[in-house]
Amino acid sequence: MDERKTRILAIGSVVAAALFWSSSYAVTKEVLADVGPLTIGAIRFTIAAALLAIMVRMRRNPVARPDARQRRLIYLSGLLGILVYFVLENIGVELSTASDASLIVASYPLMTMLLELVVFRTRMPLLRVSGVLLATAGAFLVVRNGAEVGGTARWFGDVLLLLGGLVWAGYNVLGKYAGRGQDAVNLTYYQTVAGAAGFLLASLLEIGDWRVPDATASALLAYLAVACSVGGFLLYNYGLRRMTSSVAVNILNLVPVFGVLGAVVINGETVRLAQVFGGVIIIAGVALGLVERRTAVEEPEAPEPTLVGERA
């Protein structure tokens, strides 16, 4: 497959992942009425891990198993991107709103760029710095609006969602580094196993609230597991292996658009002008920060990244 087709497939896979993930905030908000945030993660990712295990075992041409050191790094990336991130997301959505979550996620690409700057010594030109500042201002507007409308609980939920962005940035950078030599199925499988194990332990904190979810909640949990976890992560990891982390995360700016629509249609939320204005500023900041990145994507793929302090 030539380079152009590979790039189109990579972009298309990340766009598809964004479409799946854009619905997860509104769906999670609905399920939270019956199931605790940690239990949602345990059910969602245990089902996903089981499905991925079947896929790995049934492959005709299995990929070589990663060595012990690489597995540790992949497991760590799974704990970051699945356990820690989704704990912050689920609790943040429970305290805040699905629309706030969808807008705040637009600041995640710039967090990834900043982490790439620190870890991989990626160049940070003036336009990108301006984008960081602009997107930060937009995120501040969204969070401040949450505090004014929903009080301390919604403000704290928004802050947790912002912290989730830092964790997601770490997942992207570490996942790209740790996944060298592994395809999307293997990488997603090992990450999901680590995340599911962590969630199963964490969900014991909610054991007193466990009950059988109703039919609607069960169907939504199945959707989160199959579409958002298995489908979304497979598609995203496929694209992430073929582009820089910040470019992949930048495509996720589709999430706020569809996420807010989902919050309005599924949850019946009302979006205020301050939220819309903050979201527009965030996306404008991301776009400004990526002006020069577009050119970089056209160039041949860069060598595998080397962590700061590691020998090349």
Short mmCIF file of C-alpha atoms in Angstrom, two decimals:
data_model
loop_
_atom_site.label_atom_id
_atom_site.label_comp_id
_atom_site.label_asym_id
_atom_site.label_seq_id
_atom_site.Cartn_x
_atom_site.Cartn_y
_atom_site.Cartn_z
CA MET A 1 0.00 0.00 0.00
CA ASP A 2 1.50 3.36 -1.00
CA GLU A 3 2.16 6.16 1.46
CA ARG A 4 -0.84 8.26 0.40
CA LYS A 5 -3.36 5.43 0.90
CA THR A 6 -1.77 4.53 4.23
CA ARG A 7 -2.10 8.13 5.39
CA ILE A 8 -5.75 8.36 4.25
CA LEU A 9 -6.57 5.13 6.09
CA ALA A 10 -4.79 6.37 9.20
CA ILE A 11 -6.69 9.67 9.19
CA GLY A 12 -9.97 7.89 8.47
CA SER A 13 -9.44 5.46 11.34
CA VAL A 14 -8.83 8.25 13.85
CA VAL A 15 -11.87 10.16 12.54
CA ALA A 16 -13.99 7.04 13.02
CA ALA A 17 -12.62 6.66 16.56
CA ALA A 18 -13.54 10.28 17.25
CA LEU A 19 -17.10 9.63 16.07
CA PHE A 20 -17.45 6.67 18.43
CA TRP A 21 -15.88 8.50 21.35
CA SER A 22 -17.97 11.63 20.79
CA SER A 23 -21.01 9.66 21.93
CA SER A 24 -19.38 8.22 25.04
CA TYR A 25 -19.95 11.29 27.25
CA ALA A 26 -23.70 11.37 26.70
CA VAL A 27 -24.02 7.57 26.93
CA THR A 28 -21.94 7.45 30.13
CA LYS A 29 -24.09 10.20 31.63
CA GLU A 30 -27.18 8.04 31.04
CA VAL A 31 -25.62 4.89 32.50
CA LEU A 32 -24.44 6.76 35.62
CA ALA A 33 -28.08 6.88 36.74
CA ASP A 34 -27.92 3.10 37.40
CA VAL A 35 -24.22 2.19 37.64
CA GLY A 36 -21.32 3.79 39.53
CA PRO A 37 -18.45 5.37 37.56
CA LEU A 38 -15.86 2.78 38.61
CA THR A 39 -18.23 -0.11 37.95
CA ILE A 40 -18.98 1.26 34.49
CA GLY A 41 -15.26 1.12 33.72
CA ALA A 42 -14.92 -2.40 35.13
CA ILE A 43 -17.83 -3.78 33.05
CA ARG A 44 -16.94 -1.85 29.92
CA PHE A 45 -13.27 -2.81 29.77
CA THR A 46 -13.64 -6.39 31.02
CA ILE A 47 -16.02 -7.06 28.12
CA ALA A 48 -13.62 -5.27 25.78
CA ALA A 49 -10.62 -7.28 27.06
CA ALA A 50 -12.51 -10.57 26.52
CA LEU A 51 -13.44 -9.61 22.95
CA LEU A 52 -9.87 -8.55 22.17
CA ALA A 53 -8.50 -11.79 23.66
CA ILE A 54 -10.68 -13.75 21.22
CA MET A 55 -9.42 -11.61 18.33
CA VAL A 56 -5.78 -12.17 19.33
CA ARG A 57 -6.24 -15.96 19.70
CA MET A 58 -8.06 -16.34 16.37
CA ARG A 59 -5.50 -14.50 14.26
CA ARG A 60 -3.97 -16.46 11.41
CA ASN A 61 -0.72 -14.50 11.46
CA PRO A 62 -0.05 -13.58 15.09
CA VAL A 63 2.40 -10.79 15.84
CA ALA A 64 5.38 -11.59 18.04
CA ARG A 65 4.60 -11.12 21.73
CA PRO A 66 6.34 -8.06 23.19
CA ASP A 67 9.22 -8.72 25.57
CA ALA A 68 8.91 -8.18 29.32
CA ARG A 69 10.13 -4.56 29.27
CA GLN A 70 7.85 -3.58 26.39
CA ARG A 71 4.88 -5.27 28.06
CA ARG A 72 5.50 -3.26 31.23
CA LEU A 73 5.48 -0.03 29.23
CA ILE A 74 2.34 -1.06 27.33
CA TYR A 75 0.62 -2.02 30.58
CA LEU A 76 1.59 1.35 32.04
CA SER A 77 0.14 3.15 29.01
CA GLY A 78 -3.05 1.10 29.44
CA LEU A 79 -3.32 2.07 33.11
CA LEU A 80 -2.91 5.72 32.13
CA GLY A 81 -5.21 5.78 29.10
CA ILE A 82 -7.88 3.44 30.41
CA LEU A 83 -7.89 3.26 34.22
CA VAL A 84 -6.72 6.73 35.29
CA TYR A 85 -8.21 8.63 32.35
CA PHE A 86 -11.64 7.00 32.50
CA VAL A 87 -11.83 7.29 36.29
CA LEU A 88 -11.31 11.04 35.87
CA GLU A 89 -13.70 11.17 32.90
CA ASN A 90 -16.52 9.14 34.49
CA ILE A 91 -16.39 10.98 37.80
CA GLY A 92 -15.96 14.31 35.99
CA VAL A 93 -19.01 13.67 33.80
CA GLU A 94 -21.00 12.55 36.86
CA LEU A 95 -20.24 15.84 38.66
CA SER A 96 -20.37 18.06 35.60
CA THR A 97 -22.22 17.70 32.28
CA ALA A 98 -21.66 15.80 29.06
CA SER A 99 -21.52 19.08 27.13
CA ASP A 100 -18.79 20.51 29.40
CA ALA A 101 -16.79 17.30 28.93
CA SER A 102 -17.17 17.46 25.16
CA LEU A 103 -15.90 21.04 25.06
CA ILE A 104 -13.01 20.59 27.50
CA VAL A 105 -11.69 17.63 25.49
CA ALA A 106 -10.86 20.10 22.71
CA SER A 107 -7.91 21.31 24.79
CA TYR A 108 -6.32 17.84 24.91
CA PRO A 109 -4.30 18.16 21.66
CA LEU A 110 -2.37 21.08 23.08
CA MET A 111 -1.62 19.17 26.27
CA THR A 112 -0.17 16.42 24.09
CA MET A 113 1.97 18.94 22.22
CA LEU A 114 3.36 20.29 25.48
CA LEU A 115 4.23 16.78 26.66
CA GLU A 116 5.89 16.02 23.31
CA LEU A 117 7.94 19.18 23.80
CA VAL A 118 9.18 17.96 27.19
CA VAL A 119 9.66 14.26 26.36
CA PHE A 120 10.71 14.25 22.70
CA ARG A 121 12.10 17.82 22.57
CA THR A 122 9.63 18.68 19.82
CA ARG A 123 10.06 22.22 18.52
CA MET A 124 7.42 24.67 19.80
CA PRO A 125 7.11 27.68 17.44
CA LEU A 126 5.41 30.94 18.34
CA LEU A 127 2.11 30.07 16.63
CA ARG A 128 1.86 26.90 18.67
CA VAL A 129 2.59 28.75 21.90
CA SER A 130 -0.14 31.25 20.98
CA GLY A 131 -2.51 28.35 20.36
CA VAL A 132 -1.73 26.89 23.79
CA LEU A 133 -2.56 30.18 25.48
CA LEU A 134 -5.74 30.69 23.46
CA ALA A 135 -7.04 27.18 24.11
CA THR A 136 -6.24 27.55 27.81
CA ALA A 137 -8.36 30.71 27.87
CA GLY A 138 -11.24 28.83 26.21
CA ALA A 139 -11.01 25.98 28.70
CA PHE A 140 -11.07 28.54 31.52
CA LEU A 141 -14.32 29.99 30.15
CA VAL A 142 -15.94 26.55 30.03
CA VAL A 143 -14.84 25.70 33.58
CA ARG A 144 -15.87 29.11 34.94
CA ASN A 145 -19.28 28.73 33.32
CA GLY A 146 -19.62 25.35 35.03
CA ALA A 147 -18.88 26.91 38.41
CA GLU A 148 -21.41 29.73 37.85
CA VAL A 149 -24.20 27.43 36.66
CA GLY A 150 -23.63 24.24 38.63
CA GLY A 151 -21.69 25.36 41.69
CA THR A 152 -18.70 23.66 43.30
CA ALA A 153 -19.55 20.12 42.18
CA ARG A 154 -19.70 21.02 38.47
CA TRP A 155 -16.54 23.11 38.76
CA PHE A 156 -14.71 20.19 40.39
CA GLY A 157 -15.99 17.87 37.65
CA ASP A 158 -14.60 20.22 35.01
CA VAL A 159 -11.23 20.30 36.78
CA LEU A 160 -11.14 16.48 36.82
CA LEU A 161 -11.83 16.49 33.08
CA LEU A 162 -8.90 18.87 32.55
CA LEU A 163 -6.64 16.58 34.59
CA GLY A 164 -7.88 13.77 32.38
CA GLY A 165 -6.42 15.68 29.42
CA LEU A 166 -2.95 15.59 30.98
CA VAL A 167 -3.30 11.85 31.56
CA TRP A 168 -4.53 11.32 27.98
CA ALA A 169 -1.48 13.20 26.69
CA GLY A 170 0.74 10.84 28.66
CA TYR A 171 -1.10 7.84 27.23
CA ASN A 172 -0.57 9.05 23.66
CA VAL A 173 3.13 9.75 24.04
CA LEU A 174 3.89 6.58 26.01
CA GLY A 175 1.62 4.42 23.84
CA LYS A 176 3.37 5.51 20.64
CA TYR A 177 6.78 4.82 22.18
CA ALA A 178 5.86 1.52 23.88
CA GLY A 179 3.91 0.13 20.92
CA ARG A 180 6.83 -0.05 18.49
CA GLY A 181 6.70 -3.31 16.54
CA GLN A 182 3.15 -4.12 17.68
CA ASP A 183 0.04 -3.76 15.57
CA ALA A 184 -3.18 -2.11 16.73
CA VAL A 185 -4.82 -5.36 17.91
CA ASN A 186 -1.91 -6.49 20.10
CA LEU A 187 -1.31 -3.02 21.52
CA THR A 188 -4.98 -2.47 22.31
CA TYR A 189 -5.30 -5.93 23.86
CA TYR A 190 -2.46 -5.49 26.34
CA GLN A 191 -3.54 -1.97 27.21
CA THR A 192 -7.14 -3.06 27.78
CA VAL A 193 -6.13 -6.02 29.98
CA ALA A 194 -4.17 -3.66 32.23
CA GLY A 195 -7.01 -1.12 32.35
CA ALA A 196 -9.67 -3.76 33.02
CA ALA A 197 -7.64 -5.29 35.87
CA GLY A 198 -7.22 -1.88 37.46
CA PHE A 199 -10.92 -1.06 37.11
CA LEU A 200 -11.99 -4.41 38.60
CA LEU A 201 -9.98 -3.63 41.73
CA ALA A 202 -11.19 -0.02 41.86
CA SER A 203 -14.83 -1.04 41.41
CA LEU A 204 -14.72 -2.88 44.75
CA LEU A 205 -15.02 0.57 46.32
CA GLU A 206 -18.59 0.64 44.96
CA ILE A 207 -19.52 -2.92 45.94
CA GLY A 208 -22.20 -1.66 48.32
CA ASP A 209 -24.02 0.02 45.42
CA TRP A 210 -23.86 -2.90 42.98
CA ARG A 211 -27.13 -3.97 41.39
CA VAL A 212 -28.21 -5.50 38.11
CA PRO A 213 -28.61 -2.66 35.56
CA ASP A 214 -31.88 -2.44 33.64
CA ALA A 215 -32.19 -3.32 29.96
CA THR A 216 -31.42 0.20 28.73
CA ALA A 217 -28.31 0.58 30.89
CA SER A 218 -27.12 -2.91 29.85
CA ALA A 219 -27.48 -2.04 26.16
CA LEU A 220 -25.60 1.23 26.66
CA LEU A 221 -22.82 -0.58 28.56
CA ALA A 222 -22.51 -3.03 25.65
CA TYR A 223 -22.24 -0.07 23.27
CA LEU A 224 -19.50 1.51 25.40
CA ALA A 225 -17.58 -1.79 25.45
CA VAL A 226 -17.91 -2.82 21.80
CA ALA A 227 -18.06 0.48 19.91
CA CYS A 228 -16.17 2.92 22.13
CA SER A 229 -13.61 0.59 23.75
CA VAL A 230 -12.85 -2.15 21.22
CA GLY A 231 -13.74 -0.28 18.03
CA GLY A 232 -12.56 3.15 19.13
CA PHE A 233 -9.21 2.05 20.56
CA LEU A 234 -8.42 -0.31 17.66
CA LEU A 235 -9.10 2.44 15.15
CA TYR A 236 -7.23 5.06 17.16
CA ASN A 237 -4.15 2.89 17.77
CA TYR A 238 -4.04 2.01 14.07
CA GLY A 239 -3.93 5.70 13.16
CA LEU A 240 -1.62 6.64 16.03
CA ARG A 241 1.05 4.20 14.80
CA ARG A 242 1.10 6.05 11.45
CA MET A 243 1.18 9.70 12.51
CA THR A 244 2.57 11.91 15.26
CA SER A 245 0.72 11.90 18.59
CA SER A 246 -0.36 15.53 18.42
CA VAL A 247 -1.74 15.17 14.88
CA ALA A 248 -3.76 12.11 15.94
CA VAL A 249 -5.11 13.88 19.01
CA ASN A 250 -5.88 16.98 16.95
CA ILE A 251 -8.35 14.98 14.84
CA LEU A 252 -10.23 14.36 18.08
CA ASN A 253 -11.43 17.95 17.81
CA LEU A 254 -14.39 16.33 16.06
CA VAL A 255 -15.38 15.00 19.48
CA PRO A 256 -16.62 18.35 20.91
CA VAL A 257 -18.89 19.02 17.94
CA PHE A 258 -20.63 15.66 18.01
CA GLY A 259 -20.33 15.35 21.79
CA VAL A 260 -22.28 18.54 22.44
CA LEU A 261 -24.94 17.45 19.94
CA GLY A 262 -25.17 14.12 21.74
CA ALA A 263 -25.51 15.85 25.12
CA VAL A 264 -28.40 17.92 23.77
CA VAL A 265 -30.16 15.05 21.95
CA ILE A 266 -29.52 12.17 24.39
CA ASN A 267 -29.33 13.95 27.76
CA GLY A 268 -31.58 16.92 26.98
CA GLU A 269 -28.91 19.36 28.18
CA THR A 270 -29.04 23.04 27.39
CA VAL A 271 -25.87 24.59 26.02
CA ARG A 272 -25.26 28.16 27.14
CA LEU A 273 -23.58 30.84 25.05
CA ALA A 274 -20.57 30.93 27.40
CA GLN A 275 -19.98 27.22 26.76
CA VAL A 276 -20.21 27.65 23.01
CA PHE A 277 -17.90 30.67 23.11
CA GLY A 278 -15.36 28.82 25.24
CA GLY A 279 -15.47 25.80 22.96
CA VAL A 280 -14.95 27.95 19.86
CA ILE A 281 -11.93 29.60 21.49
CA ILE A 282 -10.45 26.21 22.42
CA ILE A 283 -10.81 24.87 18.88
CA ALA A 284 -9.43 28.11 17.42
CA GLY A 285 -6.43 27.79 19.71
CA VAL A 286 -5.86 24.19 18.65
CA ALA A 287 -6.13 25.12 14.97
CA LEU A 288 -3.66 27.97 15.46
CA GLY A 289 -1.26 25.68 17.29
CA LEU A 290 -1.34 23.18 14.44
CA VAL A 291 -0.79 25.53 11.50
CA GLU A 292 2.77 24.34 11.00
CA ARG A 293 1.99 20.76 11.98
CA ARG A 294 0.02 20.24 8.77
CA THR A 295 3.21 20.60 6.74
CA ALA A 296 4.99 18.10 8.94
CA VAL A 297 2.40 15.44 8.18
CA GLU A 298 3.22 15.66 4.49
CA GLU A 299 6.85 14.76 5.16
CA PRO A 300 8.10 11.17 5.38
CA GLU A 301 7.46 9.56 8.72
CA ALA A 302 10.01 10.56 11.31
CA PRO A 303 12.23 7.99 13.07
CA GLU A 304 10.77 6.23 16.07
CA PRO A 305 10.67 8.60 19.06
CA THR A 306 13.34 8.43 21.72
CA LEU A 307 12.53 9.39 25.28
CA VAL A 308 14.56 12.14 26.90
CA GLY A 309 17.47 10.58 28.74
CA GLU A 310 17.42 7.36 26.67
CA ARG A 311 20.22 6.44 24.32
CA ALA A 312 19.25 6.69 20.67
#
